[in-house]
Amino acid sequence: MSSVVSVTDQIESSYESYSLKVIQDRAIPHAYDGLKPVQRKLLYAMYDLGLLSNSQHRKSARVIGETIGKYSPHGDISAYEALVRLVQDFTTRYPLASGQGNWGTDEHPAAAHRYTEVRLSKVGHLLLQAVEDNTVDFVTNFDGSTTEPVLLPSPLPTLLLNGASGIAVGLSTSIPSHNLGDVLDTTIALLVDPELTVEELLPFIAGPDFPKGGLICNESLHQIYSTGNGSVRVKVRAHLEKRLNDPHRYIVITHLGILDKVKMLEKFVQVLNDKLVPQIKSIEDESKGDDTRVVIQLKQTTEDYYIVWKKIVKTVGLVQSFKVNMIALIDEFPHRLNLKQLLTYWIETRVKVVERLFKYKIEKLQRQLQTTQTYLKIVADKKKILKLIMDSETQEDIVAGLLKLKFQDFEVEQVLNTPIRRLSKLSEAELQNTYNEQLTKLTSFQQVIQSTSSIKDYIHQELETFRTQFGDKRKCEIQDVKTFDKFDLPMIRTKE
């Protein structure tokens, strides 16, 4: 007799399973490496293809084919869109892939993947550092033909560096990007003193730092870093330009904040056509490459430029709110995290990754030491061993002779696998130097993982190195409420 299943229960169960899969496999990044699954698969595919930061660029179509063929059973269009975002420096604060060709602008989409070329950027390459050294777990891919990493080793807190956005079923995430120096300073502070509160961490992290620059109001920063939720007001950066022998004044927008330039220009055209700000004479987009320059020419009769600018800002919408909802995956389930929780989890996971890395290095080095010790044992009685090998008619005779000389089974195997020419050239002095170097290195590795504190010291040194290597200036300026709402325009005098 067949059992009766409620339609409602079946729908609820199926929808719950579906929503969890969307959360885990599509929309929400992981709290440790800061990546969504498709991003992680793209980076690993490039690594697997040898497209490292110091290699040549190769066709993006090759990377997309590798990704969807081996790691992601989804369409090439969505995979390429994700790759494009990893390359664009106006979309991603610290691009994880380096591209050649037309990767698009604020106004135009990227060329098709058959026309562009790509490889890992230096930061992207860093995230995969030691991925094959047992630092992270691997799982079989969707068809069981190969394996892929569950997470990347990620020696940087990437989620805060590049932020994330994604809409799942029943929840969404929206995390702003930050300056690398600020994030590493905050992480180091928490490494040194895990008891620091969010309030005590705030002096280390100025605030978000968006790829397009701009001005940020600090009024809600305490809330978003304390609760992982809130919003941040962001304004374009502009200045007033006075040109030699020109009676007109020009307002020049140089940094867009979180605005889309195309939509902003469309709004300006509407404002100009409808004469919503009558003091505007014309608008020109003089942007070149990565340098934004939108020029607003004011009529000669304009007197109070700051009142006009305030009206432009409000009419065109040059102040936008960035909604913050710091949701990320921990143990495959979404969590809203404040600043301390996110960095604490990253530190705890990084400690485990570093411990696994050095245990792998120690095991590998111990095998090398064993090999060197065996060669030293051979050198100590080299003439007798060489004579034994030359005089023996069969391999069994060699084995028997070596066992009489008190060689262990693994040492016997090493002798058998080493060409006699190499055995004859073994140098005791060189081998002893190698042995001493290996022993010194082994001791240093063992010291790193002797305690959690020593591992944290190693991570601290790593982060200091990365700050020197990848640190850059902030693109966004943080302002208090009074300054942000003033609508001041710095004056710049030019000859043209």
XYZ file of C-alpha atoms in Angstrom:
496
model
C 0.000 0.000 0.000
C 1.526 3.298 -1.095
C 1.926 6.047 1.494
C 0.112 9.352 1.084
C 2.344 12.425 0.952
C 0.972 15.888 1.609
C 1.510 18.221 -1.350
C 2.225 21.061 1.058
C 4.850 19.049 2.932
C 6.462 17.956 -0.330
C 6.614 21.509 -1.665
C 8.050 22.821 1.603
C 10.678 20.085 1.723
C 11.675 20.533 -1.921
C 11.788 24.322 -1.647
C 13.900 24.149 1.501
C 16.358 21.831 -0.255
C 16.421 24.075 -3.320
C 16.945 27.261 -1.301
C 19.817 25.708 0.663
C 21.522 24.617 -2.556
C 21.244 28.137 -3.997
C 22.734 29.537 -0.794
C 25.595 27.033 -0.666
C 26.402 26.575 -4.357
C 25.584 29.876 -6.019
C 24.910 33.141 -4.227
C 26.673 33.380 -0.866
C 30.483 33.563 -0.417
C 32.410 31.604 2.189
C 33.583 33.536 5.247
C 37.162 32.240 4.925
C 38.276 32.651 1.298
C 35.537 35.186 0.476
C 34.590 33.423 -2.752
C 31.404 32.096 -4.272
C 31.685 28.580 -5.730
C 31.916 29.738 -9.354
C 34.701 32.190 -8.498
C 36.632 29.501 -6.658
C 36.214 27.084 -9.564
C 37.394 29.686 -12.090
C 40.525 30.461 -10.073
C 41.338 26.792 -9.566
C 40.763 26.081 -13.271
C 43.310 28.787 -14.152
C 45.733 27.345 -11.598
C 45.211 23.839 -12.991
C 45.913 25.131 -16.508
C 49.152 26.749 -15.333
C 47.842 30.279 -15.921
C 49.762 31.725 -12.990
C 50.576 35.389 -12.453
C 54.004 34.938 -14.076
C 52.781 32.953 -17.097
C 51.372 34.034 -20.440
C 47.725 34.980 -20.840
C 45.557 32.424 -22.645
C 42.146 32.530 -24.264
C 39.332 33.035 -21.791
C 37.311 30.448 -23.717
C 39.887 27.862 -22.628
C 39.369 28.766 -18.966
C 35.580 28.774 -19.306
C 35.671 25.384 -21.042
C 37.901 23.940 -18.308
C 35.646 25.368 -15.596
C 32.286 24.181 -16.886
C 33.718 20.913 -18.195
C 35.431 19.846 -14.975
C 34.138 21.871 -12.055
C 30.892 23.746 -12.700
C 27.988 22.152 -14.605
C 26.459 25.522 -15.473
C 26.363 27.693 -18.573
C 29.362 29.395 -20.147
C 27.636 32.805 -20.091
C 27.234 32.950 -16.305
C 30.752 31.599 -15.793
C 32.216 34.232 -18.119
C 30.270 37.010 -16.406
C 31.826 35.924 -13.117
C 35.288 35.871 -14.729
C 34.801 39.356 -16.150
C 34.060 40.711 -12.672
C 37.231 39.088 -11.326
C 39.253 40.990 -13.956
C 37.602 44.442 -13.873
C 39.397 46.799 -11.483
C 36.400 49.157 -11.404
C 34.229 46.272 -10.175
C 36.652 44.341 -7.945
C 38.842 46.310 -5.529
C 41.719 43.819 -5.853
C 41.231 41.877 -9.130
C 41.919 38.161 -8.806
C 42.505 37.662 -12.537
C 44.568 39.628 -15.047
C 43.144 40.142 -18.516
C 44.256 41.179 -21.982
C 41.847 42.488 -24.586
C 38.526 44.258 -24.190
C 37.266 43.498 -20.694
C 34.649 46.224 -20.780
C 34.154 49.584 -19.107
C 31.442 51.249 -17.078
C 29.745 51.980 -20.390
C 30.470 48.926 -22.525
C 30.400 45.160 -21.879
C 33.447 42.934 -22.244
C 34.141 41.229 -25.568
C 33.138 37.576 -25.956
C 35.395 35.008 -24.289
C 36.812 33.906 -27.623
C 38.425 37.355 -27.995
C 39.850 37.968 -24.504
C 42.793 36.411 -22.669
C 43.290 35.828 -18.974
C 45.543 34.504 -16.218
C 45.676 34.756 -12.430
C 46.615 38.133 -10.981
C 49.275 38.293 -8.266
C 46.602 38.479 -5.563
C 44.588 35.684 -7.190
C 47.716 33.528 -7.418
C 48.393 34.192 -3.739
C 44.984 32.811 -2.736
C 45.996 29.444 -4.253
C 49.405 29.360 -2.589
C 50.152 25.823 -1.314
C 46.731 24.542 -2.426
C 48.331 21.176 -3.297
C 50.210 20.898 0.007
C 47.360 19.389 2.039
C 46.311 22.817 3.311
C 42.629 22.362 2.401
C 40.229 19.500 1.786
C 39.400 18.323 -1.727
C 36.151 16.756 -2.936
C 35.216 14.963 -6.141
C 33.744 17.147 -8.855
C 30.165 16.893 -10.144
C 30.824 13.838 -12.344
C 33.452 12.140 -10.204
C 36.209 12.496 -12.811
C 38.556 14.682 -10.759
C 38.800 16.619 -7.504
C 38.585 20.280 -6.537
C 39.283 22.268 -3.338
C 36.434 22.939 -0.920
C 38.128 26.257 -0.068
C 41.288 28.028 -1.197
C 44.184 28.452 1.289
C 43.689 32.244 1.058
C 46.385 33.901 3.201
C 44.402 37.159 2.904
C 40.932 37.948 4.369
C 39.531 38.335 0.859
C 35.890 38.751 1.868
C 36.605 42.138 3.421
C 39.089 43.147 0.705
C 36.789 42.642 -2.295
C 33.414 42.440 -0.587
C 30.577 40.448 -2.115
C 27.003 40.694 -3.295
C 24.494 37.962 -3.984
C 20.797 37.204 -3.853
C 19.774 33.755 -2.676
C 16.368 32.373 -1.728
C 15.069 34.253 1.291
C 18.276 36.171 1.975
C 20.944 38.274 0.315
C 24.457 39.388 1.080
C 26.043 42.769 0.457
C 29.540 43.362 1.795
C 31.562 46.458 0.825
C 35.177 46.255 -0.298
C 37.970 47.646 1.868
C 41.537 48.861 1.623
C 44.110 46.105 2.052
C 46.247 48.077 4.490
C 43.239 48.836 6.697
C 42.064 45.214 6.708
C 45.508 43.805 7.484
C 46.073 46.357 10.266
C 42.758 45.311 11.829
C 43.534 41.607 11.431
C 46.984 42.007 12.971
C 45.503 43.929 15.907
C 43.074 41.051 16.549
C 45.858 38.491 16.132
C 47.899 40.232 18.811
C 44.946 40.761 21.170
C 41.925 38.488 20.544
C 40.037 40.215 23.365
C 39.679 43.492 21.440
C 36.071 44.619 20.998
C 34.546 45.933 17.773
C 34.821 49.462 19.191
C 38.535 48.938 19.803
C 39.022 47.610 16.257
C 37.330 50.571 14.569
C 40.391 52.901 14.698
C 42.279 50.382 12.535
C 39.677 50.187 9.742
C 38.733 53.580 8.350
C 35.710 52.289 6.460
C 34.777 50.781 3.092
C 36.934 51.538 0.067
C 35.088 51.189 -3.236
C 36.926 50.584 -6.542
C 35.620 53.810 -8.127
C 36.629 56.029 -5.222
C 34.337 58.700 -3.823
C 33.371 60.165 -0.454
C 31.915 58.096 2.400
C 29.987 59.365 5.415
C 31.106 57.819 8.697
C 27.737 58.187 10.480
C 26.801 54.481 10.339
C 30.191 52.743 10.291
C 29.965 51.776 13.961
C 26.601 50.118 13.322
C 27.637 48.083 10.280
C 30.852 46.839 11.901
C 29.076 46.037 15.187
C 26.024 44.295 13.724
C 26.967 43.371 10.152
C 23.926 45.274 8.943
C 23.067 48.836 7.947
C 23.818 51.269 5.141
C 26.575 53.669 4.136
C 26.086 56.941 2.278
C 28.477 57.373 -0.639
C 28.946 60.521 -2.735
C 30.850 61.241 -5.923
C 34.053 63.234 -5.651
C 34.171 66.490 -7.634
C 35.956 69.817 -7.819
C 35.289 73.290 -9.221
C 37.531 74.183 -12.144
C 38.470 77.716 -13.118
C 40.221 78.035 -16.476
C 42.506 80.808 -17.608
C 40.750 83.380 -19.875
C 37.441 81.523 -19.564
C 34.540 83.246 -17.766
C 32.712 79.954 -17.223
C 33.133 77.624 -14.265
C 33.197 73.854 -14.537
C 32.233 71.208 -12.011
C 34.296 68.086 -12.721
C 33.311 64.683 -11.314
C 36.399 62.472 -10.954
C 35.258 59.552 -8.771
C 31.878 57.858 -9.016
C 31.543 56.085 -5.684
C 28.996 53.317 -6.300
C 27.253 54.999 -9.226
C 26.919 53.507 -12.690
C 28.293 56.118 -15.098
C 25.871 55.309 -17.909
C 22.832 55.747 -15.672
C 24.321 58.917 -14.198
C 24.886 60.441 -17.640
C 21.348 59.491 -18.710
C 20.021 61.311 -15.653
C 22.172 64.345 -16.478
C 20.753 64.427 -20.000
C 17.240 64.367 -18.564
C 18.101 67.160 -16.125
C 19.592 69.223 -18.956
C 16.672 68.654 -21.328
C 14.031 69.370 -18.670
C 16.026 72.350 -17.351
C 15.725 71.034 -13.801
C 18.992 72.812 -12.985
C 18.920 75.892 -15.247
C 22.480 76.934 -14.367
C 23.890 73.956 -16.325
C 25.017 74.911 -19.827
C 26.409 71.569 -21.034
C 27.747 68.201 -19.924
C 30.713 66.391 -21.468
C 32.167 62.994 -20.666
C 35.930 63.431 -21.032
C 36.835 60.147 -19.335
C 39.833 58.245 -20.686
C 40.651 54.697 -19.687
C 40.494 54.352 -15.926
C 40.356 58.115 -15.346
C 36.824 59.420 -14.851
C 36.175 63.015 -15.879
C 32.583 64.169 -16.324
C 32.574 67.932 -16.935
C 29.547 70.087 -16.094
C 29.847 73.537 -17.689
C 27.932 76.207 -15.757
C 26.428 79.269 -17.353
C 28.460 82.456 -17.119
C 25.802 84.091 -14.957
C 26.089 81.450 -12.240
C 27.271 82.958 -8.957
C 26.744 80.597 -6.031
C 28.383 77.432 -7.314
C 27.907 75.508 -4.069
C 24.136 75.937 -4.042
C 24.064 74.797 -7.684
C 26.224 71.778 -6.829
C 23.930 70.846 -3.956
C 20.958 71.008 -6.309
C 22.781 68.883 -8.904
C 23.661 66.265 -6.291
C 20.061 65.956 -5.123
C 18.458 66.132 -8.579
C 20.792 63.666 -10.282
C 21.182 61.445 -7.229
C 24.929 61.719 -6.713
C 24.622 60.475 -3.132
C 23.716 56.791 -2.919
C 23.244 54.406 -0.011
C 25.148 51.128 -0.038
C 23.131 48.544 1.857
C 25.318 46.373 4.073
C 24.319 42.840 5.049
C 27.438 40.876 5.986
C 26.198 37.327 5.438
C 28.677 34.551 4.623
C 28.882 30.775 4.840
C 30.390 28.991 7.828
C 30.124 25.191 7.843
C 27.826 25.431 4.790
C 25.248 27.608 6.551
C 24.767 31.388 6.256
C 25.630 33.630 9.197
C 25.460 37.387 9.644
C 28.851 38.443 10.993
C 30.140 41.619 12.532
C 33.707 42.800 11.955
C 35.243 40.907 14.870
C 33.334 37.693 14.186
C 34.379 37.667 10.532
C 38.062 38.287 11.254
C 38.094 35.897 14.232
C 36.742 33.119 12.035
C 39.306 33.923 9.342
C 42.144 33.831 11.883
C 40.955 30.543 13.418
C 40.694 28.928 9.982
C 44.011 30.367 8.842
C 45.707 28.866 11.918
C 44.400 25.431 10.873
C 45.527 25.945 7.265
C 49.047 26.987 8.330
C 49.279 24.056 10.748
C 48.325 21.638 7.957
C 50.834 23.291 5.618
C 53.769 22.926 8.007
C 52.854 19.355 8.972
C 52.948 18.546 5.257
C 56.307 20.336 4.901
C 57.718 18.508 7.933
C 56.647 15.096 6.612
C 58.152 15.895 3.217
C 61.394 17.149 4.772
C 61.645 14.103 7.035
C 61.538 11.891 3.945
C 64.284 14.007 2.377
C 66.366 13.731 5.549
C 65.936 9.973 5.467
C 67.198 9.923 1.885
C 70.216 12.079 2.770
C 71.025 9.896 5.793
C 70.965 6.819 3.587
C 73.390 8.412 1.123
C 75.676 9.352 4.039
C 75.584 5.722 5.143
C 76.511 4.646 1.625
C 79.386 7.152 1.447
C 80.767 5.893 4.757
C 81.372 2.495 3.114
C 81.213 3.460 -0.552
C 84.007 1.225 -1.885
C 82.591 -1.896 -0.285
C 79.073 -1.149 -1.530
C 80.217 -0.381 -5.074
C 82.236 -3.587 -5.102
C 79.207 -5.497 -3.828
C 77.075 -4.132 -6.650
C 79.714 -4.805 -9.333
C 80.405 -8.348 -8.133
C 76.761 -9.379 -7.673
C 75.171 -11.395 -10.475
C 71.559 -10.751 -9.452
C 69.607 -8.127 -7.629
C 68.901 -10.642 -4.879
C 72.660 -10.898 -4.265
C 72.850 -7.106 -3.830
C 69.917 -7.126 -1.402
C 71.444 -9.927 0.642
C 74.792 -8.144 0.792
C 73.242 -4.861 1.889
C 71.193 -6.558 4.593
C 74.422 -8.097 5.954
C 75.807 -4.528 6.121
C 72.787 -3.689 8.322
C 70.913 -1.667 5.693
C 67.165 -1.430 6.350
C 64.587 -2.318 3.708
C 63.883 1.291 2.663
C 67.648 1.944 2.431
C 68.123 -1.126 0.258
C 65.375 0.091 -2.049
C 67.045 3.509 -2.308
C 70.359 1.906 -3.280
C 68.665 -0.225 -5.933
C 66.856 2.822 -7.375
C 70.002 4.960 -7.591
C 72.162 4.607 -10.744
C 75.641 3.306 -9.934
C 77.174 6.313 -11.657
C 75.449 8.603 -9.184
C 76.442 6.414 -6.238
C 80.073 6.655 -7.283
C 79.931 10.470 -7.348
C 78.370 10.952 -3.910
C 80.353 13.467 -1.859
C 80.359 13.212 1.945
C 81.006 16.972 2.394
C 78.130 17.955 0.090
C 75.777 15.443 1.681
C 76.681 16.632 5.179
C 75.964 20.248 4.185
C 72.647 19.200 2.700
C 71.820 17.237 5.844
C 72.630 20.200 8.106
C 70.510 22.554 5.980
C 67.581 20.135 6.010
C 67.892 19.656 9.774
C 67.923 23.441 10.346
C 64.871 23.873 8.150
C 63.073 21.029 9.920
C 63.705 22.643 13.289
C 62.347 25.985 12.051
C 59.212 24.288 10.672
C 58.632 22.462 13.943
C 58.991 25.732 15.865
C 56.232 27.341 13.778
C 53.614 24.769 14.795
C 54.754 24.137 18.362
C 51.810 26.270 19.615
C 48.881 28.351 18.414
C 50.805 31.435 19.492
C 53.777 30.576 17.259
C 51.427 29.934 14.310
C 49.837 33.344 14.883
C 53.311 34.914 14.912
C 53.939 33.326 11.499
C 50.599 34.657 10.179
C 51.473 38.087 11.580
C 54.756 38.105 9.632
C 52.924 36.943 6.493
C 50.396 39.774 6.732
C 53.148 42.345 7.252
C 54.821 41.066 4.075
C 51.568 41.187 2.095
C 50.875 44.729 3.268
C 54.265 45.819 1.921
C 53.791 43.831 -1.288
C 50.170 44.685 -2.158
C 49.259 47.707 -0.026
C 47.959 50.806 -1.810
C 46.369 54.146 -1.016
C 42.696 54.424 -0.158
C 40.441 55.361 -3.069
C 37.612 56.674 -0.883
C 37.802 59.487 1.640
C 35.927 59.076 4.923
C 34.133 62.234 6.119
C 32.104 63.092 9.188
C 28.417 63.972 8.758
C 28.973 67.729 8.886
C 31.669 67.691 6.198
C 29.820 65.164 4.028
C 26.642 67.274 3.988
C 28.412 70.569 3.280
C 28.654 70.064 -0.502
C 31.969 71.901 -0.619
C 33.886 71.959 -3.895
C 37.670 72.456 -3.866
C 38.787 75.010 -6.474
C 41.354 73.997 -9.070
C 42.816 76.556 -11.494
C 43.950 75.321 -14.911
C 45.527 76.879 -18.006
C 43.097 75.269 -20.409
